Short mmCIF file of C-alpha atoms and ligand atoms in Angstrom, two decimals:
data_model
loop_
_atom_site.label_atom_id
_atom_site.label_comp_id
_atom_site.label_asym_id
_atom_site.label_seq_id
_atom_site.Cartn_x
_atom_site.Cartn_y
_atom_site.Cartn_z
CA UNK A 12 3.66 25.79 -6.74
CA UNK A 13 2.47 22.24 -6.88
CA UNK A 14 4.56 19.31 -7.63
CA UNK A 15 5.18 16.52 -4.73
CA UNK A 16 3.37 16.02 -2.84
CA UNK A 17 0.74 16.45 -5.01
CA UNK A 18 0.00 14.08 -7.56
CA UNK A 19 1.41 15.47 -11.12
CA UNK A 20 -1.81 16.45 -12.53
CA UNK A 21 -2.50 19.09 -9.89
CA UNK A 22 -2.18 22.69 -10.66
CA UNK A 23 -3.83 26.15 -9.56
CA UNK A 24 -5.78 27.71 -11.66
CA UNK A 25 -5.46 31.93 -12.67
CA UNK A 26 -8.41 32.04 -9.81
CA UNK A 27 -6.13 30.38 -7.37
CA UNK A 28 -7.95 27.26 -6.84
CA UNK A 29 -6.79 23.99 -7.13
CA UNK A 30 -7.45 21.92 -10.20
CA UNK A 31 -6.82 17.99 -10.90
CA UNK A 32 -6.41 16.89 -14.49
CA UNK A 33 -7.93 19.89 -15.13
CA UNK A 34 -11.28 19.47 -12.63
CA UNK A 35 -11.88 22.64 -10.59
CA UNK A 36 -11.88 20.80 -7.38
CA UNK A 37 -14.92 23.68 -6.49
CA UNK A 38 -16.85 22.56 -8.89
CA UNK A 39 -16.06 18.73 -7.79
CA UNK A 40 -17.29 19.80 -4.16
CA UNK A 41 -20.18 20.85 -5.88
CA UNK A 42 -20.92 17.95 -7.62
CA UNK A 43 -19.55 14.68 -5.44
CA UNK A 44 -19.23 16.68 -1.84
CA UNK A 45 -16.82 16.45 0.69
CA UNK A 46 -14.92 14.90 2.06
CA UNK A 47 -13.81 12.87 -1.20
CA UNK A 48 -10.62 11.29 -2.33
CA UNK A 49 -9.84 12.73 -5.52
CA UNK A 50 -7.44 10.23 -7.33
CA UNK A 51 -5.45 11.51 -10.76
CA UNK A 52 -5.63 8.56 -12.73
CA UNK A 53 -2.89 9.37 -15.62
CA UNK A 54 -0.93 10.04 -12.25
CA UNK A 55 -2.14 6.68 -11.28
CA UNK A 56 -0.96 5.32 -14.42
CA UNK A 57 2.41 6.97 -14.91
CA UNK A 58 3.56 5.37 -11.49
CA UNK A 59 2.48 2.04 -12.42
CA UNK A 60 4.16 2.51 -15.62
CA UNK A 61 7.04 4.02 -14.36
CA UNK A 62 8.03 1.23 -11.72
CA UNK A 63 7.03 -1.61 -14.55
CA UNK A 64 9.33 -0.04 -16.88
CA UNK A 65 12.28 0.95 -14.26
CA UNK A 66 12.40 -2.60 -13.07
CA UNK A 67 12.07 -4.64 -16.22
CA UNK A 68 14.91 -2.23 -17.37
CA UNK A 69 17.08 -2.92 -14.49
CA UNK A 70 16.50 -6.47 -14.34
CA UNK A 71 16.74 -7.30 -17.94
CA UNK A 72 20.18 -5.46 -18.03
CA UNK A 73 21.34 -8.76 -15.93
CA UNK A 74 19.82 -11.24 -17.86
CA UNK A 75 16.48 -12.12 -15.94
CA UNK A 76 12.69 -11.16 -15.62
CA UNK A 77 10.98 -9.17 -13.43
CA UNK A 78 6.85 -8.93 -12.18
CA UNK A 79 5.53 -6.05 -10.92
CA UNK A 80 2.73 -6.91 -8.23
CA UNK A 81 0.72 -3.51 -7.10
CA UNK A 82 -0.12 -4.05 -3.56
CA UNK A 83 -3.51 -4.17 -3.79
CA UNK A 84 -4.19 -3.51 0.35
CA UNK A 85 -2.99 0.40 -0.20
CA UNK A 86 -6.11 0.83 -2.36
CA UNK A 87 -8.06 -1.25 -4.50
CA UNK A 88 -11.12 -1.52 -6.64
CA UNK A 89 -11.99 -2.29 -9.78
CA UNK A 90 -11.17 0.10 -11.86
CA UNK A 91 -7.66 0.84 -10.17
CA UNK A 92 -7.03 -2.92 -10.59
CA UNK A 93 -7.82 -2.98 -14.44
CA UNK A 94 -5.28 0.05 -14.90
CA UNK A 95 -2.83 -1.48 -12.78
CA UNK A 96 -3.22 -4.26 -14.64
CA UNK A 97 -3.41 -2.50 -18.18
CA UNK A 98 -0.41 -1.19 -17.29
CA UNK A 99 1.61 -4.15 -17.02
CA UNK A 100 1.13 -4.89 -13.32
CA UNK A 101 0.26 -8.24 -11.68
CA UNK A 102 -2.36 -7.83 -8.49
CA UNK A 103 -1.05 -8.70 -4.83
CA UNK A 104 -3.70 -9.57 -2.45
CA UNK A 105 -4.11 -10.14 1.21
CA UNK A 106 -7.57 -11.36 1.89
CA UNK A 107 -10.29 -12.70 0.42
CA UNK A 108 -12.11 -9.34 0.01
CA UNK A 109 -8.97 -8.31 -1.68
CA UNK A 110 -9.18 -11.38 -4.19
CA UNK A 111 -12.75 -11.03 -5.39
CA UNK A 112 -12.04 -7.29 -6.16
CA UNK A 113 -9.10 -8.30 -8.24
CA UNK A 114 -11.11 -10.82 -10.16
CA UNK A 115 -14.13 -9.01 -10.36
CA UNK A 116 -11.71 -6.53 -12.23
CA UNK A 117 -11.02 -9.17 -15.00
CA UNK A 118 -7.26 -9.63 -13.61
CA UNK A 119 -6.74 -13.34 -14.56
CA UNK A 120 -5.84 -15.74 -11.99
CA UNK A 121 -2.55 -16.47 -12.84
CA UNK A 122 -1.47 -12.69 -12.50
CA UNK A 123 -2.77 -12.57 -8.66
CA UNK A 124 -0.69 -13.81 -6.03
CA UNK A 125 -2.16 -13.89 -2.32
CA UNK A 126 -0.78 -13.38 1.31
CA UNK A 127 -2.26 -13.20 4.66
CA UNK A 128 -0.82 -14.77 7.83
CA UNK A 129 -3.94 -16.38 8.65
CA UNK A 130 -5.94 -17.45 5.86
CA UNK A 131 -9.45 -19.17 5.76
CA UNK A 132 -9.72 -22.18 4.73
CA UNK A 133 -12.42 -20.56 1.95
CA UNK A 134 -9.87 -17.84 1.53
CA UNK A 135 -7.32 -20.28 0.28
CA UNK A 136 -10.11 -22.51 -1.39
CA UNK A 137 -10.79 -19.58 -3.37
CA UNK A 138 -7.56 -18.74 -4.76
CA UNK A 139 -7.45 -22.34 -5.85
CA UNK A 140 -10.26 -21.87 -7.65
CA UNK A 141 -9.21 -18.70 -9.06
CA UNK A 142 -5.74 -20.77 -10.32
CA UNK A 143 -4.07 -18.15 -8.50
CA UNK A 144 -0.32 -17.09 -9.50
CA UNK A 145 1.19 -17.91 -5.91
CA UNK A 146 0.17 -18.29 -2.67
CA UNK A 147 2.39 -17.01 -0.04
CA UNK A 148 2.82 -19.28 2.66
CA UNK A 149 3.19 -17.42 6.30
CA UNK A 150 2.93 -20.22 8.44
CA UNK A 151 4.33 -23.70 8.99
CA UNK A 152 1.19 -24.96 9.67
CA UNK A 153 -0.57 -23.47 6.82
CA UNK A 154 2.02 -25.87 4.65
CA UNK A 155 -0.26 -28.43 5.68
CA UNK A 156 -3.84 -26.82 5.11
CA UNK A 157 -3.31 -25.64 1.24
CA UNK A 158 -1.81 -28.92 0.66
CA UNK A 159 -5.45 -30.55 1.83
CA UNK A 160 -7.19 -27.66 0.55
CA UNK A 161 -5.63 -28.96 -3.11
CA UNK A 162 -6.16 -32.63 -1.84
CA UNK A 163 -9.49 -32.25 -1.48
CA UNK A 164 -10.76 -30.36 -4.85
CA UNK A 165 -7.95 -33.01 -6.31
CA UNK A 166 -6.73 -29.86 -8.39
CA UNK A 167 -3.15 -29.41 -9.80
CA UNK A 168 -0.41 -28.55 -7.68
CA UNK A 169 -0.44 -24.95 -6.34
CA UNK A 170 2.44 -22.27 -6.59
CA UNK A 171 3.42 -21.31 -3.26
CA UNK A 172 5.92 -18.90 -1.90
CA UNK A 173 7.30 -19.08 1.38
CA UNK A 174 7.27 -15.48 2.78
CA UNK A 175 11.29 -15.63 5.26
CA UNK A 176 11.79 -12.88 8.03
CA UNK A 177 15.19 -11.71 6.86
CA UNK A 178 15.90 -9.74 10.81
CA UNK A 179 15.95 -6.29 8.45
CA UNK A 180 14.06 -3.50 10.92
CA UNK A 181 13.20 -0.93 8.01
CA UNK A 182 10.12 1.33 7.21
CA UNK A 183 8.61 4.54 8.66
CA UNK A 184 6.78 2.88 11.72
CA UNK A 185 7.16 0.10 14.56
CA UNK A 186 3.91 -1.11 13.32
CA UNK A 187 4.53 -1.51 9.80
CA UNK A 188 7.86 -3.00 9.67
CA UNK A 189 7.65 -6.54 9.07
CA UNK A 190 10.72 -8.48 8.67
CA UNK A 191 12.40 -8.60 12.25
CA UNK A 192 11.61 -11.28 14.60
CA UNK A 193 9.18 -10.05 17.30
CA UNK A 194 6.07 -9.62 14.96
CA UNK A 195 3.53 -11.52 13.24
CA UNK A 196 4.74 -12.38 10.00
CA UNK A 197 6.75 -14.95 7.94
CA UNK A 198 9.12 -17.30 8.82
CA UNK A 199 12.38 -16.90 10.59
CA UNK A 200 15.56 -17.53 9.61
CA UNK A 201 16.97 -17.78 12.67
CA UNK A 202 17.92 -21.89 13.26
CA UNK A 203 15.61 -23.46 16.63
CA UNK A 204 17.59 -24.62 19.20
CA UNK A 205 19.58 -27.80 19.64
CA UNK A 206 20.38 -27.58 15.85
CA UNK A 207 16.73 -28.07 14.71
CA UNK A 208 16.39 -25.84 11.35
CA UNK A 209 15.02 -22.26 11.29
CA UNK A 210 11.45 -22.06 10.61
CA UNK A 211 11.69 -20.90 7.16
CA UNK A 212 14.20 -24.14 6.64
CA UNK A 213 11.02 -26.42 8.31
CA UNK A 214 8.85 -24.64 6.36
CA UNK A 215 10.31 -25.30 3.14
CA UNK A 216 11.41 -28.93 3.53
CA UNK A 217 7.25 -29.22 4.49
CA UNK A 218 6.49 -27.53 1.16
CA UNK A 219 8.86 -30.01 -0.92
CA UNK A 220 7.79 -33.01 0.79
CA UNK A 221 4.27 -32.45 -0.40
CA UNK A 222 3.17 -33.03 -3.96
CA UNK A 223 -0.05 -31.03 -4.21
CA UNK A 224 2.26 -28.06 -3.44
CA UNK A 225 5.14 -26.50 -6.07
CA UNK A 226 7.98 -24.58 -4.17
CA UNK A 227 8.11 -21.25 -6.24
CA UNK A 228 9.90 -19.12 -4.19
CA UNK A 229 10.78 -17.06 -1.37
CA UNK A 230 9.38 -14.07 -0.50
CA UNK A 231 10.46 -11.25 1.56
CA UNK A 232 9.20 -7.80 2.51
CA UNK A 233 10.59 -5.74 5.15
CA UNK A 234 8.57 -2.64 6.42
CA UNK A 235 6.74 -0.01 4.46
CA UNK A 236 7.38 3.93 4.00
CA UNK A 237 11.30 2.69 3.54
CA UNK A 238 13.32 5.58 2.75
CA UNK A 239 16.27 4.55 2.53
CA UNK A 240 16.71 1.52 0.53
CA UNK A 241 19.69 0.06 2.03
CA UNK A 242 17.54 -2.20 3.65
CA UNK A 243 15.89 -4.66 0.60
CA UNK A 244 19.97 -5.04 -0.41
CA UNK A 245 20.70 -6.57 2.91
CA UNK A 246 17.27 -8.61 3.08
CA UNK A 247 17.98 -9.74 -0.99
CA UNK A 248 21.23 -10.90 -0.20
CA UNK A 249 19.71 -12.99 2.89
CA UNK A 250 16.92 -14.58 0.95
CA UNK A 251 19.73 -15.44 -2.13
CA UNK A 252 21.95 -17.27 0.75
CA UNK A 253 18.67 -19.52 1.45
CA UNK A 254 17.99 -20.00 -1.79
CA UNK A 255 21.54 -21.55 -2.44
CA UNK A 256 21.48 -23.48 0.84
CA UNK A 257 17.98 -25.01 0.17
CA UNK A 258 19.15 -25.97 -3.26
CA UNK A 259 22.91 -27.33 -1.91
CA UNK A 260 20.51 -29.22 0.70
CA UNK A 261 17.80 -30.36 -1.56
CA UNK A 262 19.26 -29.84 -5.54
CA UNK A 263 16.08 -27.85 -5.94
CA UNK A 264 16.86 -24.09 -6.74
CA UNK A 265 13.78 -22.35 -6.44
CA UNK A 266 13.03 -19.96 -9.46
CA UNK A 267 11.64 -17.10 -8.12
CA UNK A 268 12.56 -14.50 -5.33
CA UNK A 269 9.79 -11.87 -4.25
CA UNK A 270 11.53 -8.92 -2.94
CA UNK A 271 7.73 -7.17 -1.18
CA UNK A 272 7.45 -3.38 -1.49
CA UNK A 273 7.42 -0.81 1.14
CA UNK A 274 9.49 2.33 -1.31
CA UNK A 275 8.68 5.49 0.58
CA UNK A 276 6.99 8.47 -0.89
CA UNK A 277 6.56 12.34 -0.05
CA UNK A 278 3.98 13.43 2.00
CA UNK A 279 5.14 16.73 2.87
CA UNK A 280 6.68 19.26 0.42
CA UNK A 281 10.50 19.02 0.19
CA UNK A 282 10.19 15.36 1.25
CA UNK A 283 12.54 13.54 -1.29
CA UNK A 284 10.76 10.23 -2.50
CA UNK A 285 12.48 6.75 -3.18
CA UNK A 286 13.31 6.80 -7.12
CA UNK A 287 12.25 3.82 -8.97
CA UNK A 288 15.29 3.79 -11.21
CA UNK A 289 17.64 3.87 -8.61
CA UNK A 290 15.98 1.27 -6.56
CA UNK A 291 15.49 -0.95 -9.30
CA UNK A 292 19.20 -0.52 -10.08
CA UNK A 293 20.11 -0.86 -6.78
CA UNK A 294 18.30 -3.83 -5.77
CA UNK A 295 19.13 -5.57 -9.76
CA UNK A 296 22.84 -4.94 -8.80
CA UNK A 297 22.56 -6.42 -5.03
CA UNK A 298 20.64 -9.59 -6.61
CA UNK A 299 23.07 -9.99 -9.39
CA UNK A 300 26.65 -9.88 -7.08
CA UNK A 301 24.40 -11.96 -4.14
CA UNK A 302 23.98 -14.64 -7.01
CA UNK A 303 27.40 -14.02 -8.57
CA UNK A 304 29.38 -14.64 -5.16
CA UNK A 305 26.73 -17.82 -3.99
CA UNK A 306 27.22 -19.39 -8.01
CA UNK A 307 24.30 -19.97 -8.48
CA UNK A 308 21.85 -18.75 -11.23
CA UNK A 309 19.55 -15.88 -11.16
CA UNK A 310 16.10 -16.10 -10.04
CA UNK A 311 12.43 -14.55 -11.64
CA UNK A 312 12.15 -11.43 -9.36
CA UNK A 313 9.35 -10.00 -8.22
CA UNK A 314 8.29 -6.74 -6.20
CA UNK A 315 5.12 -5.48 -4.35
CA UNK A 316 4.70 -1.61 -4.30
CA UNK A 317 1.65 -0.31 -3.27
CA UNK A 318 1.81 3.21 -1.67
CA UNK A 319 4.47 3.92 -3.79
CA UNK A 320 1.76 3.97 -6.70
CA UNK A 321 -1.16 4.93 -5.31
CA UNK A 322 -0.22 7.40 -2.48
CA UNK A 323 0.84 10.37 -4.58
CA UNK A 324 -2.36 10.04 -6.59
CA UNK A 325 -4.87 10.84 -4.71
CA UNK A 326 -5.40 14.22 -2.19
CA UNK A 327 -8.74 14.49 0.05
CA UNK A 328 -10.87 17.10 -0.20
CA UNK A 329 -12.93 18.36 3.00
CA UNK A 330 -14.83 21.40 3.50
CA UNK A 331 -13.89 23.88 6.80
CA UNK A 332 -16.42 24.08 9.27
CA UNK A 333 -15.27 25.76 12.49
CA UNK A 334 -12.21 27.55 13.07
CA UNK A 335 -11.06 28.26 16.48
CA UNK A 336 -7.60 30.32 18.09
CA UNK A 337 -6.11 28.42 21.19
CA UNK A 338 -3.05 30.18 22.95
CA UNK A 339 -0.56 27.85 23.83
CA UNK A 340 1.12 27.95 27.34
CA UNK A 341 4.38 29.23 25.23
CA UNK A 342 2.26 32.26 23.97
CA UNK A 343 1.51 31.22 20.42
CA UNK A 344 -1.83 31.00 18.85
CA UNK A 345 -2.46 27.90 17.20
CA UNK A 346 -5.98 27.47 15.12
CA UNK A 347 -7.59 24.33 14.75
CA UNK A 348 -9.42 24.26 11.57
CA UNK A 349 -12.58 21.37 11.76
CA UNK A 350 -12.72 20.00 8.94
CA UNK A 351 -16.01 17.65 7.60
CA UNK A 352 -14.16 14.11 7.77
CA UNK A 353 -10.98 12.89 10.41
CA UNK A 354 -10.04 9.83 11.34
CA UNK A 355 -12.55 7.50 9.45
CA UNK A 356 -10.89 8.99 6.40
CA UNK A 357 -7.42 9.35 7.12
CA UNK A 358 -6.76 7.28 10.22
CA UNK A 359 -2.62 7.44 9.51
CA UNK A 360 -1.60 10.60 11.60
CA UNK A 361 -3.92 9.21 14.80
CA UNK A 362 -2.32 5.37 14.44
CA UNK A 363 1.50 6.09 13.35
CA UNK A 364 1.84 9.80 14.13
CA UNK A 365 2.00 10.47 10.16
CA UNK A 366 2.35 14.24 9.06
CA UNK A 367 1.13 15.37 6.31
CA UNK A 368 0.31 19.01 4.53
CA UNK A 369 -2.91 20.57 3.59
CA UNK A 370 -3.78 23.91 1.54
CA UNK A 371 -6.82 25.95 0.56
CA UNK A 372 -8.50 24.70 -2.40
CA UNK A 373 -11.04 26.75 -3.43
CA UNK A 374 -8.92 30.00 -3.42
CA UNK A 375 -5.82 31.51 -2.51
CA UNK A 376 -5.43 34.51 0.30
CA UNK A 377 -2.88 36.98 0.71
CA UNK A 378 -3.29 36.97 4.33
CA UNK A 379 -0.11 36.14 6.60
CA UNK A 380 -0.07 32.77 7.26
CA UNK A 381 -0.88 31.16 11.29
CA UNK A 382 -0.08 28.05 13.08
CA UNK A 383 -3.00 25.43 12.14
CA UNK A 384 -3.99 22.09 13.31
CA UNK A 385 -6.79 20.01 10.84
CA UNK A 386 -8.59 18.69 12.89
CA UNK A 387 -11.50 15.83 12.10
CA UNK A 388 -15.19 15.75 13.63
CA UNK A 389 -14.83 13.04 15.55
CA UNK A 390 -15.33 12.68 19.26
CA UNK A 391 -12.02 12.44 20.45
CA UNK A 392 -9.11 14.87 20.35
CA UNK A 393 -6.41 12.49 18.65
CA UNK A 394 -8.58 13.08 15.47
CA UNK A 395 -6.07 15.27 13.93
CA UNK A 396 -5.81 15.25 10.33
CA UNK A 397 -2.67 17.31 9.96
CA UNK A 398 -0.64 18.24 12.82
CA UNK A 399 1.25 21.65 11.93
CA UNK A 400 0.43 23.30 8.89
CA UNK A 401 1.01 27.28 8.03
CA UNK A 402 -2.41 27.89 6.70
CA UNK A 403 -3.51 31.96 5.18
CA UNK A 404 -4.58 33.29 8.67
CA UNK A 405 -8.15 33.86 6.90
CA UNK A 406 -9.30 30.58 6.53
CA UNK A 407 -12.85 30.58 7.28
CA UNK A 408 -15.83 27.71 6.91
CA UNK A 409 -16.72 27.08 3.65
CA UNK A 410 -13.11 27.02 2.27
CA UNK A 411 -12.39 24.28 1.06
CA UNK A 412 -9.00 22.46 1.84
CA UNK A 413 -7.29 19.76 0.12
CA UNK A 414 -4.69 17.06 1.78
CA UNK A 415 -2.10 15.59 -0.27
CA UNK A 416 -0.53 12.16 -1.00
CA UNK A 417 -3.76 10.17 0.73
CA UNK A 418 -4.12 7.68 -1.51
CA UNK A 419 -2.60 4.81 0.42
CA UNK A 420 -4.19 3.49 3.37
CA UNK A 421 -6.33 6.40 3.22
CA UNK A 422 -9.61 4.33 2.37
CA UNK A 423 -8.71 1.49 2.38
CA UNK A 424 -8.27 1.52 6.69
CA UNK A 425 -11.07 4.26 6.68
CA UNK A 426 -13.94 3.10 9.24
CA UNK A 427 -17.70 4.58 10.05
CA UNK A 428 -16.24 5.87 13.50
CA UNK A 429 -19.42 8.08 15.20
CA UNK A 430 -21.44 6.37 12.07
CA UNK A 431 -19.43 8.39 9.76
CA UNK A 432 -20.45 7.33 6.04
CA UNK A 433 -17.14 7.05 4.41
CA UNK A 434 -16.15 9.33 1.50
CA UNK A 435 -16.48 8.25 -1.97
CA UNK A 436 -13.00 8.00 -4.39
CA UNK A 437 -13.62 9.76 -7.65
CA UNK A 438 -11.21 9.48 -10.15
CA UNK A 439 -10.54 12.40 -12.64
CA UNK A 440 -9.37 12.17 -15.91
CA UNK A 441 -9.10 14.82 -18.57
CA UNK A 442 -11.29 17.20 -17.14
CA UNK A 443 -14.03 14.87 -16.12
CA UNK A 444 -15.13 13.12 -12.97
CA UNK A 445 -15.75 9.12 -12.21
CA UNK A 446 -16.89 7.64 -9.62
CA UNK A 447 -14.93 4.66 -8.82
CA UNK A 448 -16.00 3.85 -5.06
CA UNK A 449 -19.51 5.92 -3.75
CA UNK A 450 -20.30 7.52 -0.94
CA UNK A 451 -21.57 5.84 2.06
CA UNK A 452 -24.77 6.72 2.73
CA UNK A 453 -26.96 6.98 6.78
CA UNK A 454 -29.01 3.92 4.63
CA UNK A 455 -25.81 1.94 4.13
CA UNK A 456 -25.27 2.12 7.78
CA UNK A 457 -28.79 1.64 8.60
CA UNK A 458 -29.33 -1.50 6.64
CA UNK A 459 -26.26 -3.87 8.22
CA UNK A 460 -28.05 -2.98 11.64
CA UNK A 461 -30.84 -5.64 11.91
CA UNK A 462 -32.92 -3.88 14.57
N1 LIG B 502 3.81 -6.69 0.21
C1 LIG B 502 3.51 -7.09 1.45
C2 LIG B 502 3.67 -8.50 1.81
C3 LIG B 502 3.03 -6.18 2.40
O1 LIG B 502 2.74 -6.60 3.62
C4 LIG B 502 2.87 -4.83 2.02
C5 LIG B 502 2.37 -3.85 2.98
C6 LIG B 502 3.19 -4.45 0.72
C7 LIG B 502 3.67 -5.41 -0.16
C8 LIG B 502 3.04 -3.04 0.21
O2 LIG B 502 3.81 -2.13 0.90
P1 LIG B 502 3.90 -0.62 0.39
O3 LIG B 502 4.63 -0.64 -0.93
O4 LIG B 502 2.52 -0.13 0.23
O5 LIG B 502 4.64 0.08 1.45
N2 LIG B 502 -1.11 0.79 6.87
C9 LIG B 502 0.30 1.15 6.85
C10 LIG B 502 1.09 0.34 5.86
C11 LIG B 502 0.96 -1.15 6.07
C12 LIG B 502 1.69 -1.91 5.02
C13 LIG B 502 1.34 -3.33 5.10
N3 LIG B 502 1.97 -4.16 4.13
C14 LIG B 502 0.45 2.64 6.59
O6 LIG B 502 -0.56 3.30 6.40
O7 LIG B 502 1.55 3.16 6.58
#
């Protein structure tokens, strides 16, 4: 009755409401109100372990190592970034916001790695400080600024990445695939004309030339919400070829290869999520015969998952406050059911079109089910939680309904759209509640306005 896309601690209980790690999620309602994200953290857990453990199997089986970075921008704070990190995980962050979470969380330095494609020059000064892991260079130019950056604090040289566009058009939406040309990030492959090198090629000759900077590795990462995984093979093989070229150019083979994340997950039920085994297989095999057929030797590996962890951990919780029948011009009735959050919470189906499912969680109904639309309470009509759903034709306000699989990029893109305060995220373990992230409050609103 449960099972994906709910996270693996969810059940109903004899009443018929829905429980998480054995929390009524009534008696949650009661006591942290709605709308909350309620995250499963032995869920939370199990998928960090599961992907550590699936990819240091795969990539041990052909001789080499392999780093698990959890992506920090599909949810992050504190606590989720100790267990990720408890659990074997290294922290990958995009911002400086991002970073002091990380390290406010105890993650050491070394184990964070940083993006962005347009750092600050504090953001960068900061991870230099922090002795970061890697930086991931996006940008030719920024070759030049974390060189001064380490120049001018005279520190030791810093571990930087060079993040390639491998031309591989993969993941679940136009805006969050990120590896083909005509799009913000990384560095193309694709040589300039009149023989001048690609930009990655420029990039990485930049990166050598400097001393205050140590070529790491390449980095690629291709979309997100990729369900078929054909995709990271191609973009592996692509990033191996550079590596062997660079090091046939330069005699400098570059020890590590960051693959990115982006491994697609259910969000409806009977959606059939990427399996870390096989993709750690998968992509172990395409980096071992890549390497095999260039001669050249294996590289450190790393991945990024983030939604792949987090996303199946967490549903949100609203409470119903209107319900109203519209006929359609086709002669169906189809009720929209208001509930107490929208778009601020779950912005996903209004930006990308994303579907996802909802049920009643404070009981269960025997009535026959009707055509439903979730719908926010926000002032526009694109505030649509959940699209189509077959919801008992009885729900009424003051049932309470939960929506699966929100966990990533479900507060971390929420906003305080109409002034909305935005939910809190309260873990549950073991029968008991935490809270790891509180609710906004009208104060917290009220005191960033200066009058
Ligand atoms: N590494 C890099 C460099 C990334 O840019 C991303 C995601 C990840 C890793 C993690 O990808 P994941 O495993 O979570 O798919 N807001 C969008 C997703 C944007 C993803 C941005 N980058 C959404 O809600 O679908």
């Amino acid at each position: 009755m449960t099972g994906a896309p709910w996270s693996s601690g969810t059940t109903r209980l004899p009443d018929g409401a829905l429980a998480v790690a054995g929390v009524d999620l009534r008696a949650l309602a009661a006591q942290h109100g709605t709308p909350a994200y309620v995250l499963d953290e032995a869920d939370f857990r199990a998928r960090a372990r599961a992907y550590r453990s699936a990819f240091t199997a795969a990539f041990t089986a052909i001789g080499t190592d392999v780093d698990v970075y959890y992506a920090g921008k599909a949810f992050l704070s504190v606590a989720v970034a100790r267990w990720a990190h408890e659990e074997g995980l290294r922290v990958d962050t995009a911002t400086g916001g991002e970073l002091a979470i990380a390290l406010r969380a105890g993650v050491p330095g070394a184990d964070i790695g940083l993006h962005g494609n347009n750092k600050s020059d504090a953001e960068i000064t900061r991870a230099l400080e922090a002795g970061v892991g890697r930086l991931i260079v996006d940008s030719l130019g920024e070759v030049e600024r974390i060189a001064e950056a380490v120049r001018a604090r005279r520190g030791e040289p810093a571990p930087v990445m060079v993040r390639v566009t491998t031309g591989v058009h993969a993941g679940g939406h136009e805006y969050i695939s990120t590896a083909h040309e005509d799009q913000k990030f990384g560095l193309s492959l694709v040589p300039g004309p009149d023989g001048a090198p690609s930009p990655a090629v420029a990039a990485l000759r930049a990166v050598l030339a400097r001393p205050e900077l140590r070529l790491l590795g390449l980095h690629s990462h291709i979309g997100s919400q990729i369900l078929d995984p054909s995709g990271f093979e191609v973009a592996a093989r692509k990033v191996l070829r550079l590596r062997a070229e660079l090091a046939a150019e330069t005699g400098y083979l570059v020890p590590e290869v960051d693959l990115g994340g982006g491994y697609g997950i259910a969000y409806l039920p009977g959606d059939v999520p990427l399996d870390p085994d096989r993709i750690a297989k998968d992509m172990a095999a395409a980096v071992d015969a890549a390497c095999a057929e260039l001669g050249t030797a294996l590289p450190r590996v790393s991945v990024e998952p983030g939604r792949a962890i987090v996303g199946p951990t967490t549903c949100t919780l609203y409470t119903v406050g209107t319900v109203k029948p519209v006929t359609l011009d086709d002669g169906r009735v189809r009720t929209y059911v208001s509930v107490d959050g929208g778009m601020s919470d779950n912005l996903r189906p209004a930006l990308y079109g994303a579907q996802y499912h909802a049920e009643l969680a404070s009981r269960t109904s025997s009535a026959p089910l009707a055509l439903c639309r979730v719908v926010g309470k926000h002032c526009e009509s694109g505030d649509i939680v959940v699209h189509e759903v077959q919801l008992p034709a009885d729900v009424a306000p003051g049932d309470l309904l939960a929506v699966p699989a929100t966990g990533a990029y479900g507060r971390s893109m929420a906003s305080n759209y109409n002034q909305v305060p935005r939910p809190p995220v309260v873990a549950v373990t073991d029968g008991a509640t935490r809270v790891l992230v509180r609710r906004e409050t009208e104060d917290d609103l009220l005191a960033l306005d200066q009058g």
